[in-house]
Amino acid sequence: PKRDTETAREKISPEESYNLVVERKFTPEKDKWDGQYEFCGPWGALGIMLLSHVLIFYFFVCIEKFQGTMIYPGHPLLQGENMLNVFWEYLSVHATPTWETFGVFTGFFLLEYILAALLPGVYVKGLPIPSENDYRYVYRCNAVHAWYCVILFVGALHFTELFPLWKLREEYGRYLSTATIWADAISIWVYISGLRKQIRMSHNVFYDFFMGSGLNFRLPGNVDVKLFAE
């Protein structure tokens, strides 16, 4: 019977498949890990995660302190000083997050969440999810509305001088650190949450953390977590 059902689904048209109503249930056996590592396996995944953190701050210092020059150990612009010491000193002064940057960035997150939850938009179905019995999630596509609302809101803050935009430029390094901490926190939360319904797990922590432990997390208001974590 199971094979007959799958065969029947293969014969229907794309339009019929799109409108097909299926029971939503957890079916991890239909979406197992194939045993093949991507991104050069656990060490590659760990390297990408670590390097991505280092690169953003390396480029920040190169741009802000050295006017875009790619600095390396022994570079003339270091004037004989140790590269790590120079970079660390600059970051400690210009990239230390503050309560203000956390407040502003968190407020931005909340604004985006509220707009995503409340604004009208076009409703479309996503692709069938094998691990959920080929169930299709419905997405409300309202990013364009949200974009214009953000422009109006930020413009009002700027022109009323409640939060002029030059503050973002002046405190760019601090916001960069704040965004990185927020991104790491969300990644950890999503990974831990996904452990309740695991799919495609290799049982290597580094690799599974990088690839993800679950799919399709939704926040109240039918907001997809991918708004913040993709």
CSV table of C-alpha atoms in Angstrom, one decimal:
chain,number,residue,atom,x,y,z
A,1,PRO,CA,0.0,0.0,0.0
A,2,LYS,CA,2.8,2.4,0.8
A,3,ARG,CA,4.4,1.8,-2.6
A,4,ASP,CA,1.0,2.2,-4.3
A,5,THR,CA,0.6,5.6,-2.6
A,6,GLU,CA,4.0,6.8,-3.7
A,7,THR,CA,3.3,5.6,-7.3
A,8,ALA,CA,0.0,7.5,-7.3
A,9,ARG,CA,1.7,10.7,-6.2
A,10,GLU,CA,4.3,10.3,-9.0
A,11,LYS,CA,1.5,10.2,-11.6
A,12,ILE,CA,-0.3,13.4,-10.6
A,13,SER,CA,0.4,16.7,-12.2
A,14,PRO,CA,2.4,19.5,-10.6
A,15,GLU,CA,-0.7,21.5,-9.9
A,16,GLU,CA,-2.4,18.5,-8.3
A,17,SER,CA,0.7,17.8,-6.2
A,18,TYR,CA,0.8,21.4,-5.1
A,19,ASN,CA,-2.8,21.3,-3.8
A,20,LEU,CA,-2.5,17.8,-2.4
A,21,VAL,CA,-3.5,17.6,1.3
A,22,VAL,CA,-1.4,15.2,3.3
A,23,GLU,CA,-1.3,14.5,7.0
A,24,ARG,CA,1.5,16.2,8.8
A,25,LYS,CA,3.5,13.7,10.8
A,26,PHE,CA,7.1,13.1,11.7
A,27,THR,CA,8.7,10.6,9.3
A,28,PRO,CA,12.5,10.7,9.8
A,29,GLU,CA,12.9,7.3,8.1
A,30,LYS,CA,12.1,9.1,4.8
A,31,ASP,CA,15.0,11.6,5.1
A,32,LYS,CA,18.0,9.7,6.5
A,33,TRP,CA,21.6,10.8,6.3
A,34,ASP,CA,23.2,9.1,3.4
A,35,GLY,CA,26.5,8.7,5.1
A,36,GLN,CA,28.3,11.1,2.8
A,37,TYR,CA,30.0,14.2,4.4
A,38,GLU,CA,29.8,17.5,2.7
A,39,PHE,CA,32.1,20.5,3.3
A,40,CYS,CA,35.1,18.2,3.9
A,41,GLY,CA,33.4,16.6,6.9
A,42,PRO,CA,33.5,17.6,10.6
A,43,TRP,CA,36.9,19.3,10.3
A,44,GLY,CA,35.8,21.3,7.3
A,45,ALA,CA,32.6,22.3,9.1
A,46,LEU,CA,34.5,23.3,12.2
A,47,GLY,CA,37.0,25.2,10.1
A,48,ILE,CA,34.3,27.2,8.3
A,49,MET,CA,32.6,28.1,11.6
A,50,LEU,CA,35.8,29.3,13.1
A,51,LEU,CA,37.2,31.0,10.0
A,52,SER,CA,33.9,32.9,9.4
A,53,HIS,CA,34.2,34.5,12.8
A,54,VAL,CA,37.9,35.4,12.3
A,55,LEU,CA,37.5,36.8,8.8
A,56,ILE,CA,34.8,39.4,9.6
A,57,PHE,CA,36.9,41.0,12.3
A,58,TYR,CA,40.1,40.7,10.3
A,59,PHE,CA,38.5,42.6,7.4
A,60,PHE,CA,37.0,45.1,9.8
A,61,VAL,CA,40.4,46.0,11.2
A,62,CYS,CA,42.0,46.0,7.7
A,63,ILE,CA,39.3,48.4,6.5
A,64,GLU,CA,39.0,50.7,9.5
A,65,LYS,CA,42.6,50.9,10.7
A,66,PHE,CA,44.6,50.3,7.5
A,67,GLN,CA,42.3,51.8,4.9
A,68,GLY,CA,41.6,48.5,3.2
A,69,THR,CA,45.1,47.1,3.1
A,70,MET,CA,45.4,43.4,3.6
A,71,ILE,CA,47.6,43.0,6.6
A,72,TYR,CA,49.9,40.1,7.3
A,73,PRO,CA,52.6,39.4,9.9
A,74,GLY,CA,55.6,41.6,9.2
A,75,HIS,CA,53.6,44.1,7.0
A,76,PRO,CA,55.3,47.5,6.9
A,77,LEU,CA,52.1,49.2,8.2
A,78,LEU,CA,52.5,47.3,11.5
A,79,GLN,CA,55.7,49.2,12.1
A,80,GLY,CA,57.4,46.2,13.6
A,81,GLU,CA,54.6,45.4,16.1
A,82,ASN,CA,53.0,42.0,16.6
A,83,MET,CA,50.0,41.6,14.3
A,84,LEU,CA,47.8,39.8,16.8
A,85,ASN,CA,48.5,42.5,19.4
A,86,VAL,CA,47.7,45.3,17.0
A,87,PHE,CA,44.4,43.7,16.0
A,88,TRP,CA,43.4,42.7,19.5
A,89,GLU,CA,44.0,46.2,20.8
A,90,TYR,CA,42.0,47.8,18.0
A,91,LEU,CA,39.1,45.4,18.4
A,92,SER,CA,39.1,45.8,22.2
A,93,VAL,CA,38.6,49.5,21.7
A,94,HIS,CA,36.3,49.6,18.7
A,95,ALA,CA,34.4,46.3,18.6
A,96,THR,CA,33.4,45.7,22.2
A,97,PRO,CA,29.6,45.3,22.3
A,98,THR,CA,27.6,47.6,24.7
A,99,TRP,CA,24.2,47.4,26.3
A,100,GLU,CA,23.1,50.0,23.8
A,101,THR,CA,24.1,48.0,20.8
A,102,PHE,CA,22.4,44.9,22.2
A,103,GLY,CA,19.3,47.0,22.9
A,104,VAL,CA,19.2,48.4,19.4
A,105,PHE,CA,19.9,45.1,17.7
A,106,THR,CA,17.4,43.3,19.8
A,107,GLY,CA,14.8,46.0,19.0
A,108,PHE,CA,15.6,45.5,15.3
A,109,PHE,CA,14.9,41.8,15.6
A,110,LEU,CA,11.6,42.4,17.4
A,111,LEU,CA,10.6,44.9,14.8
A,112,GLU,CA,11.3,42.4,12.0
A,113,TYR,CA,9.4,39.7,13.9
A,114,ILE,CA,6.4,41.8,14.4
A,115,LEU,CA,6.3,42.9,10.8
A,116,ALA,CA,6.7,39.3,9.6
A,117,ALA,CA,3.8,38.2,11.9
A,118,LEU,CA,1.3,41.0,11.1
A,119,LEU,CA,1.8,42.4,7.6
A,120,PRO,CA,-0.2,41.0,4.7
A,121,GLY,CA,1.5,39.1,2.0
A,122,VAL,CA,1.2,36.4,-0.7
A,123,TYR,CA,0.7,32.9,0.6
A,124,VAL,CA,2.6,30.1,-1.1
A,125,LYS,CA,3.4,26.5,-0.3
A,126,GLY,CA,7.0,25.3,0.1
A,127,LEU,CA,8.4,22.1,-1.2
A,128,PRO,CA,7.3,18.7,0.2
A,129,ILE,CA,9.2,17.9,3.4
A,130,PRO,CA,10.2,14.1,3.3
A,131,SER,CA,10.7,14.1,7.1
A,132,GLU,CA,7.2,15.3,7.6
A,133,ASN,CA,5.3,12.9,5.3
A,134,ASP,CA,5.8,15.3,2.3
A,135,TYR,CA,3.8,18.0,4.1
A,136,ARG,CA,4.1,21.5,2.5
A,137,TYR,CA,4.4,24.4,4.8
A,138,VAL,CA,2.6,27.6,3.9
A,139,TYR,CA,4.7,30.8,3.8
A,140,ARG,CA,3.5,34.3,4.0
A,141,CYS,CA,5.7,36.3,1.7
A,142,ASN,CA,5.5,39.9,3.0
A,143,ALA,CA,9.2,40.9,2.9
A,144,VAL,CA,8.5,43.8,0.5
A,145,HIS,CA,5.9,45.3,2.8
A,146,ALA,CA,8.3,44.8,5.7
A,147,TRP,CA,11.1,46.5,3.8
A,148,TYR,CA,9.2,49.7,3.2
A,149,CYS,CA,7.9,49.8,6.7
A,150,VAL,CA,11.5,49.5,8.0
A,151,ILE,CA,12.6,52.3,5.7
A,152,LEU,CA,9.8,54.6,7.0
A,153,PHE,CA,10.5,53.6,10.6
A,154,VAL,CA,14.3,54.1,10.4
A,155,GLY,CA,13.8,57.3,8.4
A,156,ALA,CA,11.6,58.7,11.2
A,157,LEU,CA,14.1,57.8,13.8
A,158,HIS,CA,16.9,59.5,11.8
A,159,PHE,CA,15.1,62.7,10.9
A,160,THR,CA,13.7,63.2,14.4
A,161,GLU,CA,17.3,62.5,15.7
A,162,LEU,CA,16.0,59.8,18.1
A,163,PHE,CA,18.5,57.5,16.5
A,164,PRO,CA,20.5,59.1,13.7
A,165,LEU,CA,22.0,56.6,11.2
A,166,TRP,CA,25.5,57.9,11.6
A,167,LYS,CA,25.5,56.1,14.9
A,168,LEU,CA,25.5,52.8,13.1
A,169,ARG,CA,28.6,53.8,11.1
A,170,GLU,CA,30.3,55.2,14.1
A,171,GLU,CA,29.7,52.1,16.2
A,172,TYR,CA,30.0,49.6,13.4
A,173,GLY,CA,32.5,47.4,15.1
A,174,ARG,CA,30.4,47.1,18.2
A,175,TYR,CA,27.3,46.2,16.2
A,176,LEU,CA,29.4,43.7,14.3
A,177,SER,CA,30.3,41.9,17.6
A,178,THR,CA,26.7,42.2,18.8
A,179,ALA,CA,25.4,40.6,15.6
A,180,THR,CA,27.9,37.8,15.9
A,181,ILE,CA,26.9,37.0,19.4
A,182,TRP,CA,23.2,37.1,18.5
A,183,ALA,CA,23.9,34.8,15.5
A,184,ASP,CA,25.8,32.3,17.7
A,185,ALA,CA,23.0,32.3,20.3
A,186,ILE,CA,20.3,31.7,17.7
A,187,SER,CA,22.4,28.9,16.1
A,188,ILE,CA,22.8,27.1,19.5
A,189,TRP,CA,19.1,27.5,20.3
A,190,VAL,CA,18.0,26.1,16.9
A,191,TYR,CA,20.5,23.2,17.2
A,192,ILE,CA,19.3,22.3,20.7
A,193,SER,CA,15.6,22.6,19.7
A,194,GLY,CA,16.2,20.4,16.7
A,195,LEU,CA,17.4,17.5,18.9
A,196,ARG,CA,13.8,16.8,19.8
A,197,LYS,CA,13.1,15.7,16.2
A,198,GLN,CA,16.4,14.8,14.7
A,199,ILE,CA,16.9,14.1,11.0
A,200,ARG,CA,20.0,13.4,8.9
A,201,MET,CA,22.1,13.2,12.0
A,202,SER,CA,25.7,12.0,11.6
A,203,HIS,CA,26.2,11.9,15.4
A,204,ASN,CA,29.3,14.2,15.1
A,205,VAL,CA,28.6,17.3,17.1
A,206,PHE,CA,30.6,19.7,14.9
A,207,TYR,CA,29.1,18.5,11.7
A,208,ASP,CA,25.6,18.2,12.9
A,209,PHE,CA,25.7,21.7,14.5
A,210,PHE,CA,26.9,23.1,11.2
A,211,MET,CA,24.4,21.3,9.0
A,212,GLY,CA,21.5,21.6,11.5
A,213,SER,CA,19.6,19.1,13.6
A,214,GLY,CA,16.0,19.9,12.5
A,215,LEU,CA,13.9,21.7,10.0
A,216,ASN,CA,11.1,24.3,9.7
A,217,PHE,CA,11.0,25.8,13.2
A,218,ARG,CA,8.1,28.3,13.6
A,219,LEU,CA,7.7,31.1,16.0
A,220,PRO,CA,4.3,32.3,17.3
A,221,GLY,CA,2.5,34.1,14.5
A,222,ASN,CA,3.6,31.5,12.0
A,223,VAL,CA,7.0,33.2,11.5
A,224,ASP,CA,9.8,30.9,10.1
A,225,VAL,CA,13.0,31.0,12.2
A,226,LYS,CA,14.9,31.2,8.9
A,227,LEU,CA,14.0,34.9,9.0
A,228,PHE,CA,16.8,35.2,11.5
A,229,ALA,CA,18.9,32.0,11.1
A,230,GLU,CA,19.6,31.5,7.4
